[in-house]
Coordinates of C-alpha atoms in Angstrom, one line a residue:
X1 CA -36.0 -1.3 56.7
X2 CA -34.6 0.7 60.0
X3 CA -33.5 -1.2 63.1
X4 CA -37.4 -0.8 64.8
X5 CA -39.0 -2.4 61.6
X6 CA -36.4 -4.8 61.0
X7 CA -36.7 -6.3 64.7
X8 CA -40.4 -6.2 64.2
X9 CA -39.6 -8.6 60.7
X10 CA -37.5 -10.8 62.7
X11 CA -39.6 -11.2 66.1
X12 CA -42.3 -12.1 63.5
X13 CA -40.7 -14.6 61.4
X14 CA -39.8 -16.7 64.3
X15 CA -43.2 -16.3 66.2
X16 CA -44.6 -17.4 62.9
X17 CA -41.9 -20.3 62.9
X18 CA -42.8 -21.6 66.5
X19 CA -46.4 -21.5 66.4
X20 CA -46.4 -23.7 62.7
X21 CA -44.3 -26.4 64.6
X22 CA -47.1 -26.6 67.1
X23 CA -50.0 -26.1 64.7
X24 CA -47.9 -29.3 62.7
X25 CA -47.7 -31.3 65.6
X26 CA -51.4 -31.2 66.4
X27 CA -51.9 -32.0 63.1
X28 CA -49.4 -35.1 62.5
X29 CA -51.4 -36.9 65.3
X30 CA -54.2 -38.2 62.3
X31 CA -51.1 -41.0 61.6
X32 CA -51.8 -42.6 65.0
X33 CA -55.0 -43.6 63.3
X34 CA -53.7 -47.6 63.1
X35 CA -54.2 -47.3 67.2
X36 CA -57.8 -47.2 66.9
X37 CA -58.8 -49.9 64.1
X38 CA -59.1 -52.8 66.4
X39 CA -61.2 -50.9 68.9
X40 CA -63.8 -49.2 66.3
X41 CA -64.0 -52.7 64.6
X42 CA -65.2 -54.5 67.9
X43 CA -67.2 -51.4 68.8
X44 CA -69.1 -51.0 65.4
X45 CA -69.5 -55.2 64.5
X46 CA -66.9 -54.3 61.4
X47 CA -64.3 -55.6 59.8
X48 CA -60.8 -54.0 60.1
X49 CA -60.4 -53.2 56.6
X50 CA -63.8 -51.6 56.6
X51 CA -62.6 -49.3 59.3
X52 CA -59.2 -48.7 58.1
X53 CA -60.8 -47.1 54.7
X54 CA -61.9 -44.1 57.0
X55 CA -58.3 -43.2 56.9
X56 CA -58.0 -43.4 53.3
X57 CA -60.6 -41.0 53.1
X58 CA -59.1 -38.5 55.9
X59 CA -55.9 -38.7 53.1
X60 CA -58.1 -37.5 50.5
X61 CA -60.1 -34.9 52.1
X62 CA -56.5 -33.6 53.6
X63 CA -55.5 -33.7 49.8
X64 CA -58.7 -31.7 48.7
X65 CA -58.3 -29.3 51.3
X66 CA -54.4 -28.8 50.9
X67 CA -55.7 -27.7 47.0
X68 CA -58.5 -25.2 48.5
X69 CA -56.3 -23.6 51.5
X70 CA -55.1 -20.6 48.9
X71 CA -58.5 -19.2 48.6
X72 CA -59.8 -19.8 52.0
X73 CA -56.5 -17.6 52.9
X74 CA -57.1 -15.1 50.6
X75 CA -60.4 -14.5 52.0
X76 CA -60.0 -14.9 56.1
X77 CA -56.0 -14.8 56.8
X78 CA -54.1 -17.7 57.8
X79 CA -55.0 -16.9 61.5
X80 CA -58.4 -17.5 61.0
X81 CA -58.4 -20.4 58.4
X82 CA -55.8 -22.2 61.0
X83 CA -58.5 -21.3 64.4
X84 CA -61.2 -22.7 61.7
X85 CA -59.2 -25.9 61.3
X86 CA -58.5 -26.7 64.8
X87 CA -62.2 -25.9 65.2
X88 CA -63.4 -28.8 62.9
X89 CA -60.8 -31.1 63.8
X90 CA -62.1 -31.2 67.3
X91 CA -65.8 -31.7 66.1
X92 CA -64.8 -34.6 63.5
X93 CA -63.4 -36.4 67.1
X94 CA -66.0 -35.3 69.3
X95 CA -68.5 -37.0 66.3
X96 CA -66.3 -40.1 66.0
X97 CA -66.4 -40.5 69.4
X98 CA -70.2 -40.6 68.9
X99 CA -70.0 -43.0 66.1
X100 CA -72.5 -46.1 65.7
X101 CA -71.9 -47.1 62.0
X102 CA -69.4 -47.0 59.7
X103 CA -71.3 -43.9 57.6
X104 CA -70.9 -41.7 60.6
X105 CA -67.3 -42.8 60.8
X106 CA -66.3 -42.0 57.4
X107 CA -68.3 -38.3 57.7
X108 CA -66.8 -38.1 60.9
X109 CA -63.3 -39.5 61.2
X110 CA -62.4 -39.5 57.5
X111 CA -64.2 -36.3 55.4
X112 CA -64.2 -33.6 58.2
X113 CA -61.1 -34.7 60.2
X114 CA -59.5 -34.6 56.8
X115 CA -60.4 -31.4 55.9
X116 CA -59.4 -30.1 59.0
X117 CA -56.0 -31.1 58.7
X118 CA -55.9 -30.2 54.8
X119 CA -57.0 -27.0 55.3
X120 CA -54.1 -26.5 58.1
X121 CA -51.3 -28.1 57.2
X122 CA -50.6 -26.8 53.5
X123 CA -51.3 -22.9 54.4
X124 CA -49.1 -23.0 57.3
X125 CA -46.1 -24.6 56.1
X126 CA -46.4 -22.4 52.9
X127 CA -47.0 -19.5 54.6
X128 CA -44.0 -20.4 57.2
X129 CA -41.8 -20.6 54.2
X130 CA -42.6 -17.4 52.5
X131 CA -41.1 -15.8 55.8
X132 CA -37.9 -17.5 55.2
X133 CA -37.1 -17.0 51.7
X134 CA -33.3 -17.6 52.2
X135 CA -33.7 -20.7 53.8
X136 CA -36.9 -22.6 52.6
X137 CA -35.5 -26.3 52.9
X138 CA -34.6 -25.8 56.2
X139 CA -37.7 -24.5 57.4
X140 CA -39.8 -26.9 55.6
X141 CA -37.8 -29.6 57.1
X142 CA -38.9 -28.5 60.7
X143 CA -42.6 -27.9 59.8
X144 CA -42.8 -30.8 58.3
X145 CA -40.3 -32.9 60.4
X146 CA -42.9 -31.4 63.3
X147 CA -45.9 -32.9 61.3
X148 CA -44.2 -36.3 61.4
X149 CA -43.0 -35.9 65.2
X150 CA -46.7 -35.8 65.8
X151 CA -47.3 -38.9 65.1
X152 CA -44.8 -40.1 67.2
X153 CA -45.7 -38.0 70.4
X154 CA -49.6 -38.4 70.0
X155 CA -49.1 -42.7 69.6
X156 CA -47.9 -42.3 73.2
X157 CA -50.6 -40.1 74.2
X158 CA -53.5 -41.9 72.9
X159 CA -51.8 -45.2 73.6
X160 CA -52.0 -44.1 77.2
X161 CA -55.4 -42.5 77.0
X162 CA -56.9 -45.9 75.4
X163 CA -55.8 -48.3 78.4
X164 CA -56.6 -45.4 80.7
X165 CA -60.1 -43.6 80.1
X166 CA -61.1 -46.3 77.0
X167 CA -62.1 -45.2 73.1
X168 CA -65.2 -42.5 73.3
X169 CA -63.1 -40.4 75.7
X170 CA -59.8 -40.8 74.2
X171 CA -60.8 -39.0 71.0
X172 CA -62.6 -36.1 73.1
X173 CA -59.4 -35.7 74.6
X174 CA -57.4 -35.9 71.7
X175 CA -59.9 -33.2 69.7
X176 CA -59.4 -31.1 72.5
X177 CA -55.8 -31.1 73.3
X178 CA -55.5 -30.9 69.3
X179 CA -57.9 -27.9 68.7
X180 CA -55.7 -26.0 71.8
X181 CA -52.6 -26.6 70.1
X182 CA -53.6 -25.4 66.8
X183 CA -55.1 -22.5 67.9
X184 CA -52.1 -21.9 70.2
X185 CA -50.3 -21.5 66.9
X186 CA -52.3 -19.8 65.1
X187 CA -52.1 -16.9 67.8
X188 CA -48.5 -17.2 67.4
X189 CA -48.5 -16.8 63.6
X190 CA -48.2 -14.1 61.1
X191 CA -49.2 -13.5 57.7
X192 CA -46.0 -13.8 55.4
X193 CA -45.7 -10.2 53.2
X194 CA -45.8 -10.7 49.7
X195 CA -42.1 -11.3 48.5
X196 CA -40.1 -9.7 45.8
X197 CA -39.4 -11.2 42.6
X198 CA -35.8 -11.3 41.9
X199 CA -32.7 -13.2 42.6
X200 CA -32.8 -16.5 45.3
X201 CA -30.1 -17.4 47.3
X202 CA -28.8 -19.5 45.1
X203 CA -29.0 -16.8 42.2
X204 CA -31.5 -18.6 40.3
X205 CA -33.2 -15.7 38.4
X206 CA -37.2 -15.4 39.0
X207 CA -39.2 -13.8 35.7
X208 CA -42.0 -13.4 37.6
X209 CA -44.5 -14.7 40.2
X210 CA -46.8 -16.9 38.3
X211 CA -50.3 -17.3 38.9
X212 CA -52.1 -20.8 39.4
X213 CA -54.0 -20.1 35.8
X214 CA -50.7 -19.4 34.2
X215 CA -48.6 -22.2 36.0
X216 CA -51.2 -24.9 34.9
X217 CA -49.9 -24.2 30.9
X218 CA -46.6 -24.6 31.6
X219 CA -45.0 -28.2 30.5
X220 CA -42.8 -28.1 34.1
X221 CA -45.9 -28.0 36.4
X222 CA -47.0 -31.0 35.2
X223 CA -43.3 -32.9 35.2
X224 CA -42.8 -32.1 38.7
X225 CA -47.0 -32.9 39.0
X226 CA -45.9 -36.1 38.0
X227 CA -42.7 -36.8 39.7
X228 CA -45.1 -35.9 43.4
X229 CA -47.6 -38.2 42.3
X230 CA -44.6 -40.9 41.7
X231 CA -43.1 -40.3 44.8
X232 CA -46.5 -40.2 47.1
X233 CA -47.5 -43.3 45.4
X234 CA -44.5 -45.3 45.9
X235 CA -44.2 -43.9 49.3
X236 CA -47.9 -44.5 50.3
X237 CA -48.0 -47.8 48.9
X238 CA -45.2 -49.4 50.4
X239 CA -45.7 -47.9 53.7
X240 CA -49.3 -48.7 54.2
X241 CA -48.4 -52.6 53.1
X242 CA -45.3 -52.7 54.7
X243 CA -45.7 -55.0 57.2
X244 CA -47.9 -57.9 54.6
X245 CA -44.4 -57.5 52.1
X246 CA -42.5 -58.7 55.4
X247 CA -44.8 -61.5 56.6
X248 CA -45.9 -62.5 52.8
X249 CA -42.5 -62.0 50.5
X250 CA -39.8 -62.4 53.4
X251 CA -41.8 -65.1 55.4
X252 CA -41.0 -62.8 58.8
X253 CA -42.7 -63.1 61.7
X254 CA -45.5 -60.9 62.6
X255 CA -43.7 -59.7 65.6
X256 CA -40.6 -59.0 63.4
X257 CA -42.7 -57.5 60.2
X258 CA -44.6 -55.2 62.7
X259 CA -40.7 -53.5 63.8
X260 CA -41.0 -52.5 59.6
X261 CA -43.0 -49.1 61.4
X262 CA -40.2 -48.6 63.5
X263 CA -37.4 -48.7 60.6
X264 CA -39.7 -46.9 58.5
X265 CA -40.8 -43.6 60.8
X266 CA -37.0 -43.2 61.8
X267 CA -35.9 -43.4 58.0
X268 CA -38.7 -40.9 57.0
X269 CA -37.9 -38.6 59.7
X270 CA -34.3 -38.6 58.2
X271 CA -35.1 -38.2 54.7
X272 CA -37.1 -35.0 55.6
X273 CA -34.0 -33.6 58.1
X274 CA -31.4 -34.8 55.8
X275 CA -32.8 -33.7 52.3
X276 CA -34.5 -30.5 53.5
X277 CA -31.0 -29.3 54.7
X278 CA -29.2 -30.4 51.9
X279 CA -32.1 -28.4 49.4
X280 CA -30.7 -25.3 50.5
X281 CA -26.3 -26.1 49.9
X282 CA -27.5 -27.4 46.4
X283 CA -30.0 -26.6 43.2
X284 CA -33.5 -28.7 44.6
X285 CA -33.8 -30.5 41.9
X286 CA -30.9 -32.3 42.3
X287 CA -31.9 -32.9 46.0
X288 CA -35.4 -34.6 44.1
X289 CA -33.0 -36.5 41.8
X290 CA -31.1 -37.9 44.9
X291 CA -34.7 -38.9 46.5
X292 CA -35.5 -40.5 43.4
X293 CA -32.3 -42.7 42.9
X294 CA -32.5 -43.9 46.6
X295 CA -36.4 -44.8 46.0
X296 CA -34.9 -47.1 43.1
X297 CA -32.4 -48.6 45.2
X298 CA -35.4 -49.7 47.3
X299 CA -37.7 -50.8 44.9
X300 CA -35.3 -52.8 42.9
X301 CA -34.6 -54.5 46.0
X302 CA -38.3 -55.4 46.6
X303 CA -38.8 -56.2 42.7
X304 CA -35.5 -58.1 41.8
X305 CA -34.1 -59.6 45.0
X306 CA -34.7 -62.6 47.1
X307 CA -34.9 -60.6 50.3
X308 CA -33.9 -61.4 54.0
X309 CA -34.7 -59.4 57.2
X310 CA -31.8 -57.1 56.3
X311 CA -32.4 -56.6 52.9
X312 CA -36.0 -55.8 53.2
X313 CA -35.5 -53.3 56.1
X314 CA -33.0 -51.6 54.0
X315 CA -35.8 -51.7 50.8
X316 CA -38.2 -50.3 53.1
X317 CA -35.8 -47.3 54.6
X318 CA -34.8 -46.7 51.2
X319 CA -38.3 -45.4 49.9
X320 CA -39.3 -44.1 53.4
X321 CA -35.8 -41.6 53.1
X322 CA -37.1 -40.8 49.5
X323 CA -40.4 -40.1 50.1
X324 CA -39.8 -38.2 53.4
X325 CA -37.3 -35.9 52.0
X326 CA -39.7 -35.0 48.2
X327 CA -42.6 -34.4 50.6
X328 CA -40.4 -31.5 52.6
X329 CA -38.3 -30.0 49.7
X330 CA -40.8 -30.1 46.7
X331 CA -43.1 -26.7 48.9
X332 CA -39.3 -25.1 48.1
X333 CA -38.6 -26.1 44.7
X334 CA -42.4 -25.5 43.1
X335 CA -41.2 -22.0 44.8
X336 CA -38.5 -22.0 43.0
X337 CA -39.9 -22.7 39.7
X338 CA -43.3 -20.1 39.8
X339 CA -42.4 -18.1 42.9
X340 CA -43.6 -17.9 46.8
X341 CA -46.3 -15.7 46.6
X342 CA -48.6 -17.7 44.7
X343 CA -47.5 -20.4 46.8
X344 CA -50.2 -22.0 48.5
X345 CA -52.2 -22.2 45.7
X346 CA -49.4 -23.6 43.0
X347 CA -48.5 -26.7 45.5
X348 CA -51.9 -27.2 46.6
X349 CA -53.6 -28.5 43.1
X350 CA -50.3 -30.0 42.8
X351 CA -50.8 -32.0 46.3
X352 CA -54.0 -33.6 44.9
X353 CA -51.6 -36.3 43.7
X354 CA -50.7 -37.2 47.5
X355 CA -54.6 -37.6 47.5
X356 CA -54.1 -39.9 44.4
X357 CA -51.0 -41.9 45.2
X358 CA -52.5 -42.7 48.6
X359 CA -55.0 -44.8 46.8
X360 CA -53.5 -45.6 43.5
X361 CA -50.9 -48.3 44.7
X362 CA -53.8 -50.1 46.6
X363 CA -56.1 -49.7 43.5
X364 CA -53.5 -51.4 41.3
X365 CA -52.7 -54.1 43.6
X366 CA -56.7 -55.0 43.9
X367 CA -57.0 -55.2 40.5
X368 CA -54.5 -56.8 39.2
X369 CA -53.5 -58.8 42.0
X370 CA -50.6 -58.8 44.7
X371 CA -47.5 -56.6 44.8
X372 CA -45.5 -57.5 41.5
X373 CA -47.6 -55.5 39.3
X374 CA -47.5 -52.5 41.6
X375 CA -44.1 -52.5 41.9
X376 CA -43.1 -52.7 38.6
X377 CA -45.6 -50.2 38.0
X378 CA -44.0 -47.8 40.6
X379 CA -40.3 -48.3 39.0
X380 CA -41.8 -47.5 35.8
X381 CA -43.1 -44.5 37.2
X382 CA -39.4 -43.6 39.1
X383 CA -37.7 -43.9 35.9
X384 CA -39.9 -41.6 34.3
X385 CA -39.7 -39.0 36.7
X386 CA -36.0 -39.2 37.4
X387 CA -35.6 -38.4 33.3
X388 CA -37.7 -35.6 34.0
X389 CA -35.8 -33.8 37.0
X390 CA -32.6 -34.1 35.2
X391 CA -34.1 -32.5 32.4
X392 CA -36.2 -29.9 33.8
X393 CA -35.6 -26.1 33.3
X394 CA -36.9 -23.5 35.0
X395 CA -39.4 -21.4 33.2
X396 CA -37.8 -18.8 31.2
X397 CA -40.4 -16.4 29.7
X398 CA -43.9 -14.7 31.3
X399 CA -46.8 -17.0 30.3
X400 CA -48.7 -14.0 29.2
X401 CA -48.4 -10.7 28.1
X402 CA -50.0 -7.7 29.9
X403 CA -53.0 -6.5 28.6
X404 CA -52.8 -3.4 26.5
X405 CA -55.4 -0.4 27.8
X406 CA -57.5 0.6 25.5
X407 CA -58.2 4.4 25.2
X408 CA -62.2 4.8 24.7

């Protein structure tokens, strides 16, 4: 490249960089969704847990989307598919603000809100890091550490907005104020060029880029398939029932059980800053390893101990730190293994198992009743999956041959 097209390269990258921690942002504010439950369950004669399955469903539509995001940016650009997502995410508010029944809710709040956000939030941060080939943990750590900043920034707004203007017009509001944002960064953006195969910066050797269709037969998909699925579902689960562990293992106080989303949001923040760094000073794999050990350190806690208020905290930031970091460096290390241009479609089938784990824990614990079984269940699971990433190996050989032209 000569200095014009090398400063056009560079001026690029970074718009591309600053408008995905925007589009992020916007997009992290669905994990505010806890603000609302009380509200909707007055408003619609519900009760909570009724209403708090809407968000169950926004994971798995975000999941389903996250796996469909390659195509859709095959055929429009990620400009487009981002404008389109902003778009529908505004309309899912505008119809949940609308909402009389718990049907319209789930169409509105859970299926098309969470295909807004899937459809944004996997294609951006892939795309983000195919521009920054050199340093993919670190970027994914501030996409993604963006996504989970979101959360924090758009509790305050729609905290605000709820004592202020009440529920109908707070999520008009937020639909708006989200839809400008992701747009505003989707104007920024820039569609990543296709990247050489070759040598990474760590001098890891790439064979090739490998399709979704030949990724899918090779053993190493499906061990880091399962060590996501392990990590999202221990994450998920102990997250989402974080504050019933406090008030029903450690006897807390619901005052003092309800600062477990305090310890938890700074410790996941940290494992994605921390671990994202670190994935690009050492082989990823090793960074997943880490994650993995910590996430036992907290579940053994949980499982084995008789906790107190320290202890349980600790359990808790254990697993957040764990499944903060996998979430930001695993986009880098399924890079790694199958290369960055086939990206977007490699992670996102793999992401169904977000989808998955975000229902699996609760599904275990409803069946077989309370949090022992899903626990030992979820170390199970760890064990596996940290025997699995110190065995690993990248793939070493093409997954098929060229065809051979045939001369008619």
């Amino acid at each position: 490249m000569n200095q014009t097209q090398q400063a056009s390269y560079q001026r690029s990258r970074w718009l591309t960089l600053f408008g995905t921690v925007i589009t992020q942002f916007a997009l992290g504010s669905v994990y505010t969704w806890s603000l609302f439950n009380g509200q909707l369950s007055q408003k619609l004669d519900a009760p909570i847990s009724q209403v708090a399955f809407s968000f169950g469903l926004l994971s798995l539509g975000l999941a389903i989307a996250s796996s469909l995001a390659g195509k859709l940016q095959e055929r429009f650009g990620v400009r487009r598919v981002t404008i389109g997502a902003g778009v529908l995410m505004a309309l899912g508010f505008w119809l949940t603000a609308q909402a009389n029944n718990l049907m319209m809710l789930y169409f509105s709040a859970g299926l098309l809100v969470g295909l807004a956000d899937g459809a944004g939030y996997l294609m951006t941060l892939s795309n983000c890091v195919k521009w920054f080939p050199e340093r993919k943990g670190m970027i994914s750590a501030c996409a993604i550490g963006a996504y989970g900043l979101g959360s924090l920034g758009f509790k305050f707004i729609c905290g605000t907005l709820l004592v202020t203007v009440g529920l109908e017009q707070t999520f008009m509001i937020w639909g708006v104020l989200a839809m400008s944002m992701i747009i505003l960064g989707a104007l920024l953006m820039r569609e990543a060029p296709l990247q050489q195969t070759g040598t990474t910066a760590k001098g890891q050797q790439h064979a090739r880029d490998y399709t979704l269709a030949q990724s899918v037969r090779l053993p190493q998909y499906w061990m880091l398939a399962l060590m996501f699925l392990t990590a999202c579902m221990s994450g998920l689960y102990v997250i989402g029932v974080a504050k019933d562990i406090g008030e029903g293992l450690v006897h807390l106080s619901t005052q003092t059980a309800a600062s477990a989303v305090t310890v938890i949001a700074i410790a996941n923040l940290s494992g994605r800053l921390v671990l994202g760094v670190l994935s690009d000073k050492m082989l990823r794999i090793r960074v997943i390893s880490l994650a993995q050990i910590v996430s036992l350190i907290g579940m053994s806690v949980l499982l084995f101990t008789r906790m107190n208020e320290v202890t349980f905290f600790l359990s808790l930031a254990c697993v957040a730190f764990s499944f903060g970091g996998t979430i930001t460096v695993f986009p880098s290390l399924v890079s790694d293994f199958f290369g960055l241009n086939n990206l977007t479609k490699n992670y996102g089938l793999l992401y169904l198992g977000f989808g998955i784990g975000s229902v699996l824990g609760s599904l275990v614990a409803s069946l077989f009743g309370g949090f022992t079984v899903t626990f030992s269940l979820i170390m199970t699971l760890l064990v596996i999956s940290l025997f699995l990433s110190l065995t690993i190996r990248l793939p070493q050989s093409p997954v098929t041959k060229e065809p051979v032209l045939q001369r008619h």
